[in-house]
């Protein structure tokens, strides 16, 4: 692309809110190398919108009534229950996903629960905006269509609203001034021009096991990839992937935590290829349980969303849960009672409200969980406080189609999924998603909508630039190819 200008038409078409900073409370991002292990929900190894830290999920078996009275607060009985089975704190996708599972998969146990959310809307990070013929995302852009996420979508009644990206759409990496497609299938590997011939040979030998043995300590993504697959795979594929997708620093991300499915291959089979063969064999020997026939079958390696954006999912789940979802309820304290139950105090529009429950599921950002849990466990609080959330700005810009280089257009549309920029290439933008090519209905006819992410753990200064963000901040420098 060349000559991409943020014209006054675009400013009019996309209100200022399209250029918003999401101070990335992104559960996919903050994975520090640490021996302390939190329970993380893993429906899928990566890009999983439901990935979360369940900070506290304790169930006491005690049913005895508690004589607890706080004179300053109203103690509510919900649905006639004096003590709830569970309170889910946080109405982002994690909290709502758990709530929906309780009301579907575990409905036979009739759990009595509520979901409490500090804001006046559900969704947390998920922020879709629709205006002037555009639909754009200010937080996450899409999800990996794992069966877990598809089940959530189907259970919430959104099966017919699901949209999937074209699995054949190329993904590009900027290298030496040129956008180069990333191999999308094994047969592309010998031919793609993102890596040199010696780089490919090094990667192949390493994948076969001709490389230094794993160290005794937990490795970072950078150390693991350089050791197993060589410098080129790291610098040209994995580093831009980590920056663009995790907004993370691969020298600090834990390989085991961030790419567990690849990490385990070496453990299992002595090398990445050895582990892959072993995994294939294991899968053959252990047939998969039958798949839920209600689930759609997305083709190939793709990503999903909903016709009107990601926000449809939390909204639909919340509507189904009805009065179980409490908006504008900010948890301010948790007290553990002598019988093992918890007393939660909330600031609500109706004043302080106190709720008693047998279990609490925390899905709030870890720094908030840390201060809430401090009175209960110093150790948990200190560990939770260590999680780093890099700041990320999500900037959506619209261009007239004529501003796009004609060779990049197919049937009048910018061809591809998007592009990633290795930090070494001198482009501040981490990567861009061709939103209007990826999913239908994202921009009016004749316009191309591009979502770019800037910042991340290698560029935290973005936090101080928030008010000065402009089209030049996300420009692609002097690269003639972009
Ligand atoms: C810019 C950006 C891009 C991303 N891109 C993708 C992507 O493309 N694909 C993908 O899969 N993931 C992506 N992610 C990650 C994804 O958005 C998160 O993993 C996911 O949204 C986390 O959901 P959550 O429910 O765990 O947390 P959150 O969304 O943070 O929800 C937590 C909720 O808790 C509430 N809360 C906080 N304090 C309290 C309190 N005291 N009392 C009650 N409630 C409270 C908050 O208001 C919030 O609603 C992205 C994240 C960001 C920031």
Short mmCIF file of C-alpha atoms and ligand atoms in Angstrom, two decimals:
data_model
loop_
_atom_site.label_atom_id
_atom_site.label_comp_id
_atom_site.label_asym_id
_atom_site.label_seq_id
_atom_site.Cartn_x
_atom_site.Cartn_y
_atom_site.Cartn_z
CA UNK A 1 0.00 0.00 0.00
CA UNK A 2 1.18 3.48 -0.57
CA UNK A 3 0.03 6.98 0.11
CA UNK A 4 -2.38 5.90 2.82
CA UNK A 5 -3.79 9.11 4.20
CA UNK A 6 -6.06 9.70 7.07
CA UNK A 7 -8.25 12.24 5.30
CA UNK A 8 -10.83 14.50 6.84
CA UNK A 9 -13.49 12.21 5.38
CA UNK A 10 -12.10 9.42 7.46
CA UNK A 11 -12.06 11.50 10.57
CA UNK A 12 -15.70 12.16 9.93
CA UNK A 13 -16.48 8.52 9.15
CA UNK A 14 -14.63 7.19 12.13
CA UNK A 15 -15.26 9.19 15.27
CA UNK A 16 -12.36 9.93 17.59
CA UNK A 17 -13.29 7.02 19.76
CA UNK A 18 -11.97 4.79 17.02
CA UNK A 19 -8.54 5.86 18.10
CA UNK A 20 -8.63 4.67 21.62
CA UNK A 21 -6.05 3.36 23.97
CA UNK A 22 -6.83 0.00 25.43
CA UNK A 23 -4.55 -0.23 28.42
CA UNK A 24 -4.19 -3.80 27.60
CA UNK A 25 -5.48 -5.79 30.51
CA UNK A 26 -4.91 -8.64 28.18
CA UNK A 27 -4.81 -12.08 29.73
CA UNK A 28 -2.98 -13.44 26.76
CA UNK A 29 -0.17 -11.00 27.24
CA UNK A 30 1.16 -11.08 30.75
CA UNK A 31 2.82 -14.43 31.05
CA UNK A 32 5.96 -13.82 33.06
CA UNK A 33 8.37 -16.66 33.48
CA UNK A 34 7.71 -17.85 36.95
CA UNK A 35 7.61 -21.09 38.75
CA UNK A 36 4.41 -20.03 40.51
CA UNK A 37 1.59 -21.56 38.57
CA UNK A 38 -1.89 -20.12 38.42
CA UNK A 39 -4.80 -22.10 37.12
CA UNK A 40 -5.37 -20.80 33.64
CA UNK A 41 -8.39 -21.89 31.68
CA UNK A 42 -7.14 -23.33 28.46
CA UNK A 43 -9.84 -23.99 25.91
CA UNK A 44 -7.19 -23.48 23.29
CA UNK A 45 -3.47 -22.89 23.45
CA UNK A 46 -3.48 -19.44 21.93
CA UNK A 47 -5.67 -16.46 21.12
CA UNK A 48 -8.32 -17.87 23.28
CA UNK A 49 -10.81 -15.28 24.31
CA UNK A 50 -11.66 -17.33 27.35
CA UNK A 51 -8.12 -17.69 28.56
CA UNK A 52 -8.14 -16.47 32.17
CA UNK A 53 -6.58 -16.70 35.59
CA UNK A 54 -9.05 -18.12 38.02
CA UNK A 55 -7.58 -16.46 41.02
CA UNK A 56 -9.90 -17.97 43.53
CA UNK A 57 -12.29 -20.79 43.05
CA UNK A 58 -12.87 -22.31 46.41
CA UNK A 59 -15.93 -24.27 47.33
CA UNK A 60 -16.82 -24.92 50.91
CA UNK A 61 -19.16 -27.80 51.56
CA UNK A 62 -20.65 -26.11 54.58
CA UNK A 63 -24.32 -25.26 54.29
CA UNK A 64 -24.79 -23.95 57.76
CA UNK A 65 -26.43 -20.56 58.08
CA UNK A 66 -24.14 -17.84 59.27
CA UNK A 67 -25.06 -15.21 61.72
CA UNK A 68 -23.23 -12.45 59.88
CA UNK A 69 -24.45 -8.94 60.13
CA UNK A 70 -22.86 -5.79 58.80
CA UNK A 71 -24.87 -2.84 60.00
CA UNK A 72 -23.59 -0.48 57.27
CA UNK A 73 -24.57 -2.62 54.33
CA UNK A 74 -27.66 -4.23 52.92
CA UNK A 75 -27.28 -8.02 52.92
CA UNK A 76 -29.09 -9.33 49.88
CA UNK A 77 -30.69 -12.68 49.39
CA UNK A 78 -30.71 -13.48 45.70
CA UNK A 79 -33.49 -15.55 44.19
CA UNK A 80 -34.57 -16.28 47.75
CA UNK A 81 -31.23 -17.81 48.72
CA UNK A 82 -29.53 -16.66 51.86
CA UNK A 83 -26.19 -18.02 50.70
CA UNK A 84 -25.25 -18.27 47.03
CA UNK A 85 -23.33 -21.22 45.61
CA UNK A 86 -21.06 -18.97 43.58
CA UNK A 87 -20.30 -15.34 42.85
CA UNK A 88 -18.40 -14.64 39.64
CA UNK A 89 -16.55 -11.35 39.87
CA UNK A 90 -16.12 -9.67 36.48
CA UNK A 91 -18.51 -9.61 33.54
CA UNK A 92 -15.89 -9.93 30.80
CA UNK A 93 -15.91 -12.96 28.53
CA UNK A 94 -14.27 -15.17 31.18
CA UNK A 95 -16.87 -14.43 33.83
CA UNK A 96 -19.76 -14.75 31.40
CA UNK A 97 -18.36 -17.94 29.89
CA UNK A 98 -18.19 -19.54 33.35
CA UNK A 99 -21.69 -18.30 34.14
CA UNK A 100 -23.07 -19.73 30.93
CA UNK A 101 -21.41 -23.10 31.59
CA UNK A 102 -22.97 -23.13 35.07
CA UNK A 103 -26.39 -22.53 33.58
CA UNK A 104 -26.04 -25.07 30.72
CA UNK A 105 -23.49 -27.84 31.32
CA UNK A 106 -24.00 -27.86 35.09
CA UNK A 107 -27.66 -26.85 35.16
CA UNK A 108 -28.66 -30.21 36.69
CA UNK A 109 -26.94 -29.09 39.89
CA UNK A 110 -29.05 -25.89 39.80
CA UNK A 111 -26.24 -23.69 41.02
CA UNK A 112 -27.37 -20.44 42.49
CA UNK A 113 -24.96 -17.80 41.26
CA UNK A 114 -24.57 -14.23 40.13
CA UNK A 115 -22.09 -12.40 37.89
CA UNK A 116 -21.03 -9.00 39.15
CA UNK A 117 -19.55 -6.35 36.89
CA UNK A 118 -18.13 -2.97 37.91
CA UNK A 119 -18.99 -1.19 34.66
CA UNK A 120 -22.46 -0.47 33.35
CA UNK A 121 -21.93 -2.88 30.46
CA UNK A 122 -20.68 -6.43 30.06
CA UNK A 123 -17.79 -7.57 27.85
CA UNK A 124 -14.71 -6.21 29.64
CA UNK A 125 -11.98 -5.81 27.04
CA UNK A 126 -14.39 -6.67 24.25
CA UNK A 127 -15.46 -3.33 22.83
CA UNK A 128 -17.14 -3.26 19.44
CA UNK A 129 -18.32 0.07 18.08
CA UNK A 130 -20.80 0.52 15.23
CA UNK A 131 -21.18 3.95 13.62
CA UNK A 132 -21.48 5.59 10.20
CA UNK A 133 -21.54 2.30 8.32
CA UNK A 134 -18.46 0.93 10.10
CA UNK A 135 -18.07 -1.79 12.70
CA UNK A 136 -14.73 -1.73 14.47
CA UNK A 137 -13.12 -3.37 17.47
CA UNK A 138 -11.31 -1.37 20.12
CA UNK A 139 -10.12 -4.45 22.04
CA UNK A 140 -9.81 -7.99 20.73
CA UNK A 141 -10.46 -8.44 17.05
CA UNK A 142 -11.30 -12.13 16.65
CA UNK A 143 -11.08 -15.55 18.33
CA UNK A 144 -9.64 -18.94 17.49
CA UNK A 145 -12.67 -21.08 16.71
CA UNK A 146 -11.92 -23.84 19.20
CA UNK A 147 -14.80 -26.11 20.17
CA UNK A 148 -14.92 -24.41 23.58
CA UNK A 149 -15.56 -20.98 22.05
CA UNK A 150 -17.95 -22.36 19.43
CA UNK A 151 -19.92 -24.08 22.20
CA UNK A 152 -20.19 -20.75 23.99
CA UNK A 153 -21.45 -19.11 20.81
CA UNK A 154 -23.98 -21.86 20.06
CA UNK A 155 -25.22 -22.02 23.66
CA UNK A 156 -25.81 -18.29 23.62
CA UNK A 157 -27.97 -18.61 20.50
CA UNK A 158 -25.47 -17.01 18.12
CA UNK A 159 -24.76 -19.92 15.79
CA UNK A 160 -26.22 -18.09 12.79
CA UNK A 161 -24.33 -14.91 13.61
CA UNK A 162 -20.86 -16.52 13.47
CA UNK A 163 -18.48 -15.30 10.74
CA UNK A 164 -15.10 -16.79 9.84
CA UNK A 165 -12.12 -15.34 7.99
CA UNK A 166 -11.03 -16.82 4.67
CA UNK A 167 -8.50 -19.54 5.67
CA UNK A 168 -6.63 -18.95 2.40
CA UNK A 169 -6.14 -15.22 3.00
CA UNK A 170 -2.40 -14.58 3.17
CA UNK A 171 -0.74 -13.23 6.31
CA UNK A 172 2.30 -11.03 5.68
CA UNK A 173 5.49 -10.21 7.55
CA UNK A 174 7.43 -7.08 6.66
CA UNK A 175 11.06 -7.95 5.99
CA UNK A 176 13.63 -5.72 4.26
CA UNK A 177 11.00 -3.34 2.93
CA UNK A 178 8.77 -6.02 1.44
CA UNK A 179 5.60 -7.72 2.67
CA UNK A 180 6.25 -11.45 2.45
CA UNK A 181 3.54 -14.10 2.87
CA UNK A 182 3.89 -16.48 5.81
CA UNK A 183 3.68 -20.18 4.85
CA UNK A 184 0.16 -21.41 5.48
CA UNK A 185 0.74 -25.12 4.85
CA UNK A 186 3.74 -27.49 5.09
CA UNK A 187 4.15 -27.59 1.29
CA UNK A 188 4.84 -23.82 1.29
CA UNK A 189 7.84 -24.28 3.58
CA UNK A 190 10.57 -24.85 0.97
CA UNK A 191 9.40 -21.96 -1.23
CA UNK A 192 8.40 -19.00 0.92
CA UNK A 193 10.79 -16.07 0.61
CA UNK A 194 10.62 -14.75 4.18
CA UNK A 195 13.60 -16.95 5.12
CA UNK A 196 16.91 -17.69 3.44
CA UNK A 197 17.86 -21.18 2.26
CA UNK A 198 20.44 -21.67 5.07
CA UNK A 199 17.84 -20.42 7.57
CA UNK A 200 15.37 -23.06 6.37
CA UNK A 201 18.00 -25.82 6.58
CA UNK A 202 18.88 -24.74 10.14
CA UNK A 203 15.20 -24.82 11.09
CA UNK A 204 14.68 -28.25 9.53
CA UNK A 205 17.73 -29.78 11.25
CA UNK A 206 16.75 -28.26 14.59
CA UNK A 207 13.18 -29.53 14.26
CA UNK A 208 14.61 -33.00 13.63
CA UNK A 209 16.64 -32.79 16.85
CA UNK A 210 20.08 -31.57 15.68
CA UNK A 211 20.34 -28.72 18.18
CA UNK A 212 21.50 -28.11 21.78
CA UNK A 213 19.55 -30.01 24.44
CA UNK A 214 16.98 -28.16 26.54
CA UNK A 215 18.35 -26.45 29.66
CA UNK A 216 17.16 -27.37 33.17
CA UNK A 217 15.48 -23.98 33.72
CA UNK A 218 12.23 -22.71 32.18
CA UNK A 219 13.03 -21.17 28.79
CA UNK A 220 11.75 -17.96 27.26
CA UNK A 221 10.12 -18.05 23.83
CA UNK A 222 13.24 -16.46 22.37
CA UNK A 223 15.65 -18.98 23.91
CA UNK A 224 13.50 -21.97 22.94
CA UNK A 225 13.02 -20.90 19.33
CA UNK A 226 16.60 -19.78 18.71
CA UNK A 227 17.86 -23.09 20.15
CA UNK A 228 15.42 -25.34 18.32
CA UNK A 229 14.76 -23.58 15.04
CA UNK A 230 17.51 -20.99 14.64
CA UNK A 231 17.76 -17.22 14.52
CA UNK A 232 15.80 -16.65 11.33
CA UNK A 233 12.67 -18.43 12.51
CA UNK A 234 12.85 -16.37 15.68
CA UNK A 235 13.57 -13.00 14.09
CA UNK A 236 11.29 -13.26 11.06
CA UNK A 237 8.34 -15.34 12.30
CA UNK A 238 8.11 -15.72 16.05
CA UNK A 239 9.27 -12.31 17.23
CA UNK A 240 6.71 -10.44 15.05
CA UNK A 241 4.06 -12.96 16.10
CA UNK A 242 4.80 -12.35 19.79
CA UNK A 243 4.78 -8.57 19.34
CA UNK A 244 1.72 -8.47 17.13
CA UNK A 245 -0.41 -11.10 18.79
CA UNK A 246 0.74 -11.09 22.44
CA UNK A 247 2.14 -7.52 22.44
CA UNK A 248 4.76 -9.30 24.51
CA UNK A 249 8.52 -9.43 24.76
CA UNK A 250 9.63 -12.91 23.61
CA UNK A 251 12.75 -12.69 25.77
CA UNK A 252 10.44 -12.60 28.81
CA UNK A 253 7.45 -14.70 27.71
CA UNK A 254 7.58 -18.26 28.93
CA UNK A 255 7.62 -20.78 26.09
CA UNK A 256 5.77 -23.31 28.21
CA UNK A 257 3.03 -20.82 29.08
CA UNK A 258 2.72 -19.00 25.75
CA UNK A 259 3.20 -21.88 23.28
CA UNK A 260 2.63 -24.93 25.45
CA UNK A 261 1.54 -27.11 22.54
CA UNK A 262 4.91 -26.63 20.80
CA UNK A 263 6.94 -26.76 24.02
CA UNK A 264 5.50 -30.15 24.92
CA UNK A 265 6.56 -31.67 21.56
CA UNK A 266 10.24 -31.50 22.46
CA UNK A 267 9.54 -32.91 25.91
CA UNK A 268 7.52 -35.74 24.48
CA UNK A 269 9.50 -36.79 21.43
CA UNK A 270 13.04 -35.41 21.95
CA UNK A 271 12.54 -32.89 19.13
CA UNK A 272 9.74 -30.89 17.56
CA UNK A 273 9.30 -33.40 14.71
CA UNK A 274 9.70 -36.39 17.06
CA UNK A 275 7.00 -34.97 19.33
CA UNK A 276 4.71 -34.23 16.38
CA UNK A 277 4.97 -37.82 15.15
CA UNK A 278 4.31 -39.13 18.63
CA UNK A 279 1.28 -36.88 19.01
CA UNK A 280 -0.13 -38.05 15.65
CA UNK A 281 0.34 -41.65 16.76
CA UNK A 282 -1.33 -40.99 20.11
CA UNK A 283 -4.29 -39.35 18.37
CA UNK A 284 -4.66 -42.38 16.12
CA UNK A 285 -4.66 -44.67 19.12
CA UNK A 286 -7.09 -42.57 21.13
CA UNK A 287 -10.09 -41.71 18.99
CA UNK A 288 -11.61 -38.31 19.77
CA UNK A 289 -14.88 -38.24 21.67
CA UNK A 290 -17.76 -37.49 19.30
CA UNK A 291 -18.02 -33.79 18.48
CA UNK A 292 -21.10 -31.85 19.48
CA UNK A 293 -23.16 -31.99 16.24
CA UNK A 294 -24.49 -28.48 16.85
CA UNK A 295 -21.06 -26.94 16.34
CA UNK A 296 -20.15 -25.42 12.97
CA UNK A 297 -17.07 -26.70 11.21
CA UNK A 298 -14.83 -23.79 10.22
CA UNK A 299 -12.53 -24.70 7.35
CA UNK A 300 -8.74 -24.53 7.71
CA UNK A 301 -6.69 -22.24 9.93
CA UNK A 302 -8.94 -19.30 10.49
CA UNK A 303 -10.34 -16.89 13.05
CA UNK A 304 -13.91 -16.08 13.96
CA UNK A 305 -16.15 -13.25 15.03
CA UNK A 306 -19.85 -12.38 14.83
CA UNK A 307 -21.76 -10.48 12.16
CA UNK A 308 -21.93 -7.36 14.32
CA UNK A 309 -18.59 -7.86 16.04
CA UNK A 310 -17.33 -9.65 19.12
CA UNK A 311 -19.58 -7.75 21.49
CA UNK A 312 -22.50 -9.88 20.33
CA UNK A 313 -21.23 -12.77 22.46
CA UNK A 314 -21.11 -11.13 25.93
CA UNK A 315 -24.33 -9.29 25.16
CA UNK A 316 -26.15 -12.49 24.18
CA UNK A 317 -24.87 -14.43 27.21
CA UNK A 318 -25.81 -11.61 29.55
CA UNK A 319 -29.30 -11.34 28.07
CA UNK A 320 -29.83 -15.05 28.64
CA UNK A 321 -28.63 -14.82 32.23
CA UNK A 322 -31.01 -11.92 32.88
CA UNK A 323 -31.13 -10.78 36.50
CA UNK A 324 -28.18 -12.99 37.44
CA UNK A 325 -25.93 -10.31 35.92
CA UNK A 326 -25.42 -7.34 38.23
CA UNK A 327 -24.04 -4.27 36.44
CA UNK A 328 -22.32 -1.34 38.17
CA UNK A 329 -21.47 -3.59 41.12
CA UNK A 330 -17.86 -2.99 42.15
CA UNK A 331 -16.44 -5.51 44.56
CA UNK A 332 -14.65 -3.63 47.33
CA UNK A 333 -13.87 -6.34 49.88
CA UNK A 334 -13.94 -10.08 50.54
CA UNK A 335 -14.10 -11.50 54.04
CA UNK A 336 -13.77 -15.20 54.79
CA UNK A 337 -16.22 -16.25 57.47
CA UNK A 338 -15.42 -18.79 60.19
CA UNK A 339 -17.53 -21.47 58.46
CA UNK A 340 -15.59 -21.12 55.20
CA UNK A 341 -18.14 -19.02 53.35
CA UNK A 342 -17.34 -15.58 51.97
CA UNK A 343 -18.92 -12.21 52.52
CA UNK A 344 -18.50 -9.90 49.56
CA UNK A 345 -19.16 -6.17 49.83
CA UNK A 346 -20.08 -4.21 46.73
CA UNK A 347 -20.42 -0.55 45.87
CA UNK A 348 -23.60 -0.35 43.81
CA UNK A 349 -25.86 2.46 42.58
CA UNK A 350 -28.08 1.60 45.59
CA UNK A 351 -25.25 1.93 48.11
CA UNK A 352 -23.17 -0.78 49.76
CA UNK A 353 -24.51 -4.30 49.28
CA UNK A 354 -23.20 -7.43 50.96
CA UNK A 355 -23.52 -10.93 49.48
CA UNK A 356 -22.75 -14.28 51.08
CA UNK A 357 -21.48 -17.13 48.97
CA UNK A 358 -19.84 -20.53 49.22
CA UNK A 359 -17.43 -19.88 46.36
CA UNK A 360 -15.92 -16.96 44.50
CA UNK A 361 -14.51 -16.93 40.99
CA UNK A 362 -12.32 -13.93 40.28
CA UNK A 363 -12.00 -12.98 36.62
CA UNK A 364 -10.89 -9.39 37.19
CA UNK A 365 -7.45 -8.18 36.03
CA UNK A 366 -4.76 -9.61 38.28
CA UNK A 367 -3.71 -6.29 39.84
CA UNK A 368 -7.31 -5.78 41.02
CA UNK A 369 -7.54 -9.38 42.24
CA UNK A 370 -4.26 -8.82 44.07
CA UNK A 371 -5.57 -5.96 46.22
CA UNK A 372 -8.93 -7.69 46.82
CA UNK A 373 -7.25 -10.91 47.92
CA UNK A 374 -4.57 -9.26 50.03
CA UNK A 375 -6.46 -9.69 53.32
CA UNK A 376 -6.99 -13.40 52.55
CA UNK A 377 -3.56 -14.39 51.27
CA UNK A 378 -0.38 -12.33 51.12
CA UNK A 379 1.25 -14.96 48.92
CA UNK A 380 -1.52 -14.94 46.31
CA UNK A 381 -1.69 -11.13 46.37
CA UNK A 382 2.05 -10.73 45.87
CA UNK A 383 2.15 -13.21 43.02
CA UNK A 384 -0.86 -11.65 41.30
CA UNK A 385 0.71 -8.20 41.58
CA UNK A 386 3.71 -9.38 39.56
CA UNK A 387 1.77 -9.84 36.33
CA UNK A 388 2.73 -7.22 33.78
CA UNK A 389 0.12 -5.84 31.41
CA UNK A 390 1.76 -4.00 28.54
CA UNK A 391 -0.11 -0.97 27.20
CA UNK A 392 -1.51 -1.40 23.70
CA UNK A 393 -3.31 1.13 21.53
CA UNK A 394 -5.86 -0.14 19.00
CA UNK A 395 -6.22 2.34 16.16
CA UNK A 396 -8.78 1.91 13.39
CA UNK A 397 -8.32 3.92 10.22
CA UNK A 398 -10.44 3.99 7.09
CA UNK A 399 -9.09 4.64 3.61
CA UNK A 400 -10.74 5.05 0.24
CA UNK A 401 -10.02 1.92 -1.82
CA UNK A 402 -8.15 4.06 -4.37
CA UNK A 403 -5.50 4.70 -1.69
CA UNK A 404 -4.56 1.02 -1.73
CA UNK A 405 -1.99 -0.18 -4.25
CA UNK A 406 -3.94 -1.81 -7.06
CA UNK A 407 -1.84 -5.02 -7.01
CA UNK A 408 -2.96 -5.59 -3.40
CA UNK A 409 -6.63 -5.52 -4.36
CA UNK A 410 -8.56 -8.64 -5.34
CA UNK A 411 -12.15 -8.05 -6.46
CA UNK A 412 -11.75 -4.48 -5.21
CA UNK A 413 -10.73 -5.61 -1.70
CA UNK A 414 -7.38 -5.48 0.04
CA UNK A 415 -6.22 -9.07 -0.14
CA UNK A 416 -5.12 -10.82 3.02
CA UNK A 417 -5.58 -11.18 6.73
CA UNK A 418 -3.06 -8.58 7.82
CA UNK A 419 0.61 -7.87 8.35
CA UNK A 420 3.12 -8.12 11.18
CA UNK A 421 6.21 -5.95 11.64
CA UNK A 422 9.31 -7.38 13.34
CA UNK A 423 10.72 -4.80 15.77
CA UNK A 424 13.98 -4.80 13.80
CA UNK A 425 12.22 -3.31 10.76
CA UNK A 426 11.85 0.15 12.27
CA UNK A 427 8.05 0.42 12.04
CA UNK A 428 6.35 1.48 15.27
CA UNK A 429 3.06 -0.30 14.47
CA UNK A 430 3.19 -3.88 15.76
CA UNK A 431 0.86 -5.14 13.09
CA UNK A 432 -2.32 -4.36 11.19
CA UNK A 433 -5.45 -6.35 10.49
CA UNK A 434 -7.31 -5.79 7.26
CA UNK A 435 -10.64 -5.63 9.10
CA UNK A 436 -12.85 -4.98 6.07
CA UNK A 437 -11.31 -7.93 4.19
CA UNK A 438 -11.42 -10.32 7.13
CA UNK A 439 -15.11 -10.13 8.02
CA UNK A 440 -18.09 -8.88 6.03
CA UNK A 441 -19.90 -5.61 6.71
CA UNK A 442 -17.07 -3.81 8.50
CA UNK A 443 -16.85 -0.75 6.20
CA UNK A 444 -19.13 1.03 3.70
CA UNK A 445 -18.62 0.14 0.00
CA UNK A 446 -15.48 1.68 -1.45
CA UNK A 447 -13.70 1.97 1.91
CA UNK A 448 -10.98 -0.17 3.49
CA UNK A 449 -10.86 -0.42 7.27
CA UNK A 450 -7.54 -1.28 8.91
CA UNK A 451 -7.01 -1.96 12.60
CA UNK A 452 -3.47 -1.41 13.85
CA UNK A 453 -1.98 -2.15 17.23
CA UNK A 454 0.87 -0.09 18.65
CA UNK A 455 2.74 -0.21 21.95
CA UNK A 456 3.27 -3.51 23.71
CA UNK A 457 5.95 -4.50 26.16
CA UNK A 458 8.74 -3.44 23.82
CA UNK A 459 7.22 0.05 23.47
CA UNK A 460 5.51 0.98 26.74
CA UNK A 461 6.05 4.70 25.99
CA UNK A 462 2.81 4.54 24.00
CA UNK A 463 1.03 5.07 27.28
CA UNK A 464 2.25 8.66 27.40
CA UNK A 465 1.38 9.30 23.77
CA UNK A 466 -2.30 8.49 24.19
CA UNK A 467 -3.55 12.00 23.63
CA UNK A 468 -1.27 12.59 20.64
CA UNK A 469 -2.17 9.47 18.69
CA UNK A 470 -2.62 10.32 15.06
CA UNK A 471 -2.46 8.63 11.71
CA UNK A 472 1.26 9.35 11.58
CA UNK A 473 1.79 7.30 14.75
CA UNK A 474 0.56 4.21 12.98
CA UNK A 475 2.04 5.08 9.60
CA UNK A 476 4.39 2.59 8.07
CA UNK A 477 7.34 4.98 7.86
CA UNK A 478 8.96 5.39 4.49
CA UNK A 479 8.34 1.80 3.44
CA UNK A 480 7.27 1.97 -0.19
CA UNK A 481 5.65 -1.46 0.02
CA UNK A 482 3.13 -0.53 2.66
C1 LIG B 1 -6.05 -4.47 22.51
C2 LIG B 1 -6.35 -5.94 22.77
C3 LIG B 1 -6.45 -6.83 21.71
C4 LIG B 1 -6.75 -8.18 21.95
N1 LIG B 1 -6.90 -9.03 20.88
C5 LIG B 1 -7.36 -10.30 21.09
C6 LIG B 1 -7.76 -11.12 19.99
O1 LIG B 1 -7.77 -10.69 18.83
N2 LIG B 1 -8.19 -12.38 20.26
C7 LIG B 1 -8.26 -12.86 21.55
O2 LIG B 1 -8.64 -14.01 21.73
N3 LIG B 1 -7.91 -12.08 22.61
C8 LIG B 1 -7.49 -10.81 22.40
N4 LIG B 1 -7.20 -10.01 23.46
C9 LIG B 1 -7.30 -10.58 24.81
C10 LIG B 1 -8.73 -10.64 25.25
O3 LIG B 1 -9.34 -9.39 25.04
C11 LIG B 1 -8.75 -10.98 26.73
O4 LIG B 1 -8.06 -12.18 26.95
C12 LIG B 1 -10.16 -11.15 27.23
O5 LIG B 1 -11.01 -10.13 26.79
C13 LIG B 1 -10.09 -11.18 28.75
O6 LIG B 1 -11.39 -11.34 29.23
P1 LIG B 1 -11.63 -11.46 30.79
O7 LIG B 1 -13.08 -11.63 30.99
O8 LIG B 1 -10.72 -12.48 31.35
O9 LIG B 1 -11.12 -10.08 31.41
P2 LIG B 1 -11.69 -8.61 31.17
O10 LIG B 1 -12.20 -8.46 29.80
O11 LIG B 1 -10.62 -7.70 31.65
O12 LIG B 1 -12.93 -8.55 32.16
C14 LIG B 1 -12.78 -8.34 33.54
C15 LIG B 1 -13.99 -7.58 34.01
O13 LIG B 1 -13.88 -7.40 35.41
C16 LIG B 1 -14.46 -6.15 35.72
N5 LIG B 1 -14.00 -5.70 37.04
C17 LIG B 1 -12.80 -5.16 37.36
N6 LIG B 1 -12.76 -4.87 38.67
C18 LIG B 1 -13.93 -5.26 39.20
C19 LIG B 1 -14.49 -5.23 40.50
N7 LIG B 1 -13.79 -4.75 41.55
N8 LIG B 1 -15.74 -5.70 40.68
C20 LIG B 1 -16.45 -6.20 39.65
N9 LIG B 1 -15.97 -6.25 38.39
C21 LIG B 1 -14.73 -5.78 38.17
C22 LIG B 1 -13.99 -5.26 34.59
O14 LIG B 1 -14.81 -4.10 34.48
C23 LIG B 1 -14.11 -6.19 33.40
O15 LIG B 1 -15.37 -6.07 32.76
C24 LIG B 1 -6.91 -8.65 23.26
C25 LIG B 1 -6.80 -7.74 24.33
C26 LIG B 1 -6.55 -6.41 24.09
C27 LIG B 1 -6.50 -5.45 25.25
#
